[in-house]
PDB file of C-alpha atoms in Angstrom:
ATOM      1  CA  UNK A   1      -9.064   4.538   3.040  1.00  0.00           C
ATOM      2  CA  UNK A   2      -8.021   1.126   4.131  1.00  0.00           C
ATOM      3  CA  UNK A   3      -5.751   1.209   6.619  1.00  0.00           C
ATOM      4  CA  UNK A   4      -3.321  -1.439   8.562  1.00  0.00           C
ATOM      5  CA  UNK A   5      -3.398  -4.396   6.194  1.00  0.00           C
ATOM      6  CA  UNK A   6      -0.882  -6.663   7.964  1.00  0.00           C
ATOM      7  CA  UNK A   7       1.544  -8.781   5.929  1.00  0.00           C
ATOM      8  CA  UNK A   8       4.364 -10.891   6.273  1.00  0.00           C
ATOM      9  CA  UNK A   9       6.493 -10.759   2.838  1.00  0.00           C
ATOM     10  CA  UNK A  10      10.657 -10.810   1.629  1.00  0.00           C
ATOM     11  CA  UNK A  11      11.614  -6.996   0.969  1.00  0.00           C
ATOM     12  CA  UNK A  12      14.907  -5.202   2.373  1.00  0.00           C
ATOM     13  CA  UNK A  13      17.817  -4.733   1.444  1.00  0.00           C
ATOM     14  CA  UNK A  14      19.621  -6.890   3.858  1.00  0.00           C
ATOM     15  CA  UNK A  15      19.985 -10.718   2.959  1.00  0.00           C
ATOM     16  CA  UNK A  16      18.022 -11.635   6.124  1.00  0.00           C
ATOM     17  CA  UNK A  17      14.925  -9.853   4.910  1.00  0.00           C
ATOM     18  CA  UNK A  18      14.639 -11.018   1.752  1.00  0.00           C
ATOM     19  CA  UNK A  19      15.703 -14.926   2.936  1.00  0.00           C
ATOM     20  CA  UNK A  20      13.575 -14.899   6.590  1.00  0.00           C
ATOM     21  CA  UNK A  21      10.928 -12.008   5.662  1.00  0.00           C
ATOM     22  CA  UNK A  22       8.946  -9.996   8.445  1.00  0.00           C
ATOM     23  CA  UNK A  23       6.396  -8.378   9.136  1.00  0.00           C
ATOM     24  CA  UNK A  24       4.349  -4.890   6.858  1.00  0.00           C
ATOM     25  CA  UNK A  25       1.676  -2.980   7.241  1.00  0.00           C
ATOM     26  CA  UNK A  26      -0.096  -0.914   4.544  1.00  0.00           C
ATOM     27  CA  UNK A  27      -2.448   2.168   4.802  1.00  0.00           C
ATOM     28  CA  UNK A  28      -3.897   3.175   1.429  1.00  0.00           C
ATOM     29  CA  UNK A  29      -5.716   6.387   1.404  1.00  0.00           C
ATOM     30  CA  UNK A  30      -7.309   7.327  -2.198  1.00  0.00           C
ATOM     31  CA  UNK A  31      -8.778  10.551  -3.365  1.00  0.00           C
ATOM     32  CA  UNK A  32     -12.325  10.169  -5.074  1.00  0.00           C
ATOM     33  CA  UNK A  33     -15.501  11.490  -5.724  1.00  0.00           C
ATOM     34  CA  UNK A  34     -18.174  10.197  -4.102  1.00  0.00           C
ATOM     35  CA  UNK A  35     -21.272  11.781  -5.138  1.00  0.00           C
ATOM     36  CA  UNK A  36     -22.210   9.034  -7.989  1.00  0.00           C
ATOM     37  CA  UNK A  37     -21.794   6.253  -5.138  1.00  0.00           C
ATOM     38  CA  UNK A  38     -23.488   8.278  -2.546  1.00  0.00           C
ATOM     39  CA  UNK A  39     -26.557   8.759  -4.995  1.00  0.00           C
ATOM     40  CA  UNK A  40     -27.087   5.878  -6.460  1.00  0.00           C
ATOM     41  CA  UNK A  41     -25.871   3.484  -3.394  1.00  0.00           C
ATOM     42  CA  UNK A  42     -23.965   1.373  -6.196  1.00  0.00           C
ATOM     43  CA  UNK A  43     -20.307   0.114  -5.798  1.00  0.00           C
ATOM     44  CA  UNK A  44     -19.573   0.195  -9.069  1.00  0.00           C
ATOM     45  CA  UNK A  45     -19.576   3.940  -8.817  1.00  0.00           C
ATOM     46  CA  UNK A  46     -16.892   4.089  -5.805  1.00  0.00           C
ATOM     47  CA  UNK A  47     -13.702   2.573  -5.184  1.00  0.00           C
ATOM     48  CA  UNK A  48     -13.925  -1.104  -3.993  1.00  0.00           C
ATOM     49  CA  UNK A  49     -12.214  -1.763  -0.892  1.00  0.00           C
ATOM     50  CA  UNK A  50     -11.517  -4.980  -1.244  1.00  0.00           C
ATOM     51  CA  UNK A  51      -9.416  -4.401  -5.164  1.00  0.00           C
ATOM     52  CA  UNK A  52      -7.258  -2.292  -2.922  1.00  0.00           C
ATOM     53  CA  UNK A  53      -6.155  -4.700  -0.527  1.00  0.00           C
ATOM     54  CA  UNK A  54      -5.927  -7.008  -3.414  1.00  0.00           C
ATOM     55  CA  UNK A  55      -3.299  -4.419  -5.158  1.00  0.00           C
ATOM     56  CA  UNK A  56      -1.774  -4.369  -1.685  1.00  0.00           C
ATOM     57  CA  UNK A  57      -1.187  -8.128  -1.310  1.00  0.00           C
ATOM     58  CA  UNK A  58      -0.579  -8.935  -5.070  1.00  0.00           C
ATOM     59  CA  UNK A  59       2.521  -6.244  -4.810  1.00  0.00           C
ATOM     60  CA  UNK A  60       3.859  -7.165  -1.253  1.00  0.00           C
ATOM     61  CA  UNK A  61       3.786 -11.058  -1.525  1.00  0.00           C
ATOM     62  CA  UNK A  62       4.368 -11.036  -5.530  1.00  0.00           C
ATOM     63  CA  UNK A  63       7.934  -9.425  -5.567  1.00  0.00           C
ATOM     64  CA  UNK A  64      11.211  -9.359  -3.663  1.00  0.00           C
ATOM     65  CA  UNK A  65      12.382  -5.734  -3.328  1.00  0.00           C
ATOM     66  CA  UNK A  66      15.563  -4.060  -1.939  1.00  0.00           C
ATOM     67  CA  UNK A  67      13.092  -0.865  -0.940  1.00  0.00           C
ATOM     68  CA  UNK A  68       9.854  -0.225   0.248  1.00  0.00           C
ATOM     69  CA  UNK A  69       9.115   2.694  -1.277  1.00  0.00           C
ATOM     70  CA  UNK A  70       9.285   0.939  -4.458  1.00  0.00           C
ATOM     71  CA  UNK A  71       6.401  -1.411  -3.275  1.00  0.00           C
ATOM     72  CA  UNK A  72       4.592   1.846  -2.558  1.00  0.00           C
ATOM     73  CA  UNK A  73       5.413   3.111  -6.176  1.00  0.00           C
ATOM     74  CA  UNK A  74       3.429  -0.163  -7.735  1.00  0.00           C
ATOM     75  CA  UNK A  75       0.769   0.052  -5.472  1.00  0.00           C
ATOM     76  CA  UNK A  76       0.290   3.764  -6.008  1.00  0.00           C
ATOM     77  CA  UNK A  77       0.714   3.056  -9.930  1.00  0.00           C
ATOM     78  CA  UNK A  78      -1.995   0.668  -9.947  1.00  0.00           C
ATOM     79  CA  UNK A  79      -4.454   2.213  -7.263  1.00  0.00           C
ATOM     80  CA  UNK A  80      -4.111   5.452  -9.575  1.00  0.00           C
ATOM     81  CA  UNK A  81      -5.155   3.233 -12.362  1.00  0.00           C
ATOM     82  CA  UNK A  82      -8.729   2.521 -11.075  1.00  0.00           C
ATOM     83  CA  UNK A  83     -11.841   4.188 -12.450  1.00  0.00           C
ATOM     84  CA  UNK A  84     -11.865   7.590 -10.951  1.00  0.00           C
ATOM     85  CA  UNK A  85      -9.434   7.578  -8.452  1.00  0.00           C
ATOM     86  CA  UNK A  86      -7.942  11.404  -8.606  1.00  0.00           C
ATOM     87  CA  UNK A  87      -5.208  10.734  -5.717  1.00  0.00           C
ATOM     88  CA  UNK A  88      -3.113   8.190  -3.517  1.00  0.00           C
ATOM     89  CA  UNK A  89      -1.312   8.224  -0.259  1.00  0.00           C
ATOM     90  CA  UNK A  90       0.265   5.365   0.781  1.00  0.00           C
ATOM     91  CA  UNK A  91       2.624   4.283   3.570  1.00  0.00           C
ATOM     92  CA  UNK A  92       4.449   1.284   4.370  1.00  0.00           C
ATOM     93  CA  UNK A  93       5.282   0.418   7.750  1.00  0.00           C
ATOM     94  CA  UNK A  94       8.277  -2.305   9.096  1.00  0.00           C
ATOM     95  CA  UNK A  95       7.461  -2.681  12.781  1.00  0.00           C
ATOM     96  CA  UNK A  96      10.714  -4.951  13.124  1.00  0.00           C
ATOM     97  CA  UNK A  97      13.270  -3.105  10.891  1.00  0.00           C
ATOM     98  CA  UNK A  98      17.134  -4.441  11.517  1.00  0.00           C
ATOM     99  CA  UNK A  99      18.470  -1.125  12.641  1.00  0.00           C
ATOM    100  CA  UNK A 100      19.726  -0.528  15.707  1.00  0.00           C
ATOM    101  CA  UNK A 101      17.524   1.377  18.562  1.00  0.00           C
ATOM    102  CA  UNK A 102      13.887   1.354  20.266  1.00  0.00           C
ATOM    103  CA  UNK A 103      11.212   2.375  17.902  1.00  0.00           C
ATOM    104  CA  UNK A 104       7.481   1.373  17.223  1.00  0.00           C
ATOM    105  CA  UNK A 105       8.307   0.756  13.278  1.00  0.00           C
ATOM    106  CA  UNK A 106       9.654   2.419  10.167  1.00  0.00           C
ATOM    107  CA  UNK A 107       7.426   3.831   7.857  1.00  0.00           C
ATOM    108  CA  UNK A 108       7.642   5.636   4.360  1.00  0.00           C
ATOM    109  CA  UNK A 109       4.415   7.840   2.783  1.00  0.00           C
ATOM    110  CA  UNK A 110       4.512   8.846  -1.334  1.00  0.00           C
ATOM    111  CA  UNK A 111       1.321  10.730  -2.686  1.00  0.00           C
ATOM    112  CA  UNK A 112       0.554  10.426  -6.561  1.00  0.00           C
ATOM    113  CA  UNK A 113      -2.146  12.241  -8.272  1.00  0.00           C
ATOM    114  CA  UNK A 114      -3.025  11.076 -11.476  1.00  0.00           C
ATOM    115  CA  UNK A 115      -1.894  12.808 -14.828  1.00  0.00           C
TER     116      UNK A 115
END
């Protein structure tokens, strides 16, 4: 799980997001086995944290999307496309949504398992 990736990227559905941007974070939580790693103390038999984050950033500072669960849809696509990786969770959080009333942020969660 890597958790809290911060960045600041252009998707919403009002104009303003999309033209002034603000502020995301991004957990992304992937089921796995981790015996192979655990035995053999070799990344190439786990799931590198660092080619999630780069899914992450690649898919929130690539595109310009009305909705954030699509975001979390390519990310999930892609993460789910890694050696091995059995399940996703991932959630997308605006801390500075435009809506109206006092809250810490928005946030949407999809889970994918792979076929």
């Amino acid at each position: 799980r890597i958790n809290n990736m911060k960045f600041f990227a252009n998707h919403g559905v009002a104009p303003e997001e999309k033209s002034v941007g603000q502020n995301f974070e991004v957990d992304i939580e992937v089921s796995t086995s981790l015996k192979a790693a655990a035995t053999s103390d070799d990344l190439s038999a786990s799931i590198d944290y660092s080619v999630l984050l780069t899914i992450a950033k690649e898919e929130i500072l690539g595109h310009k999307y009305d909705l954030i669960e699509t975001v979390a849809e390519k990310i999930s696509s892609r993460v789910l496309a890694l050696n091995g990786a059995r399940a996703t969770t991932i959630r997308i959080r605006k801390p500075n949504a435009p809506i109206e009333g006092t809250f810490d942020y928005v946030e949407i969660q999809i889970t994918r398992e792979s076929i």
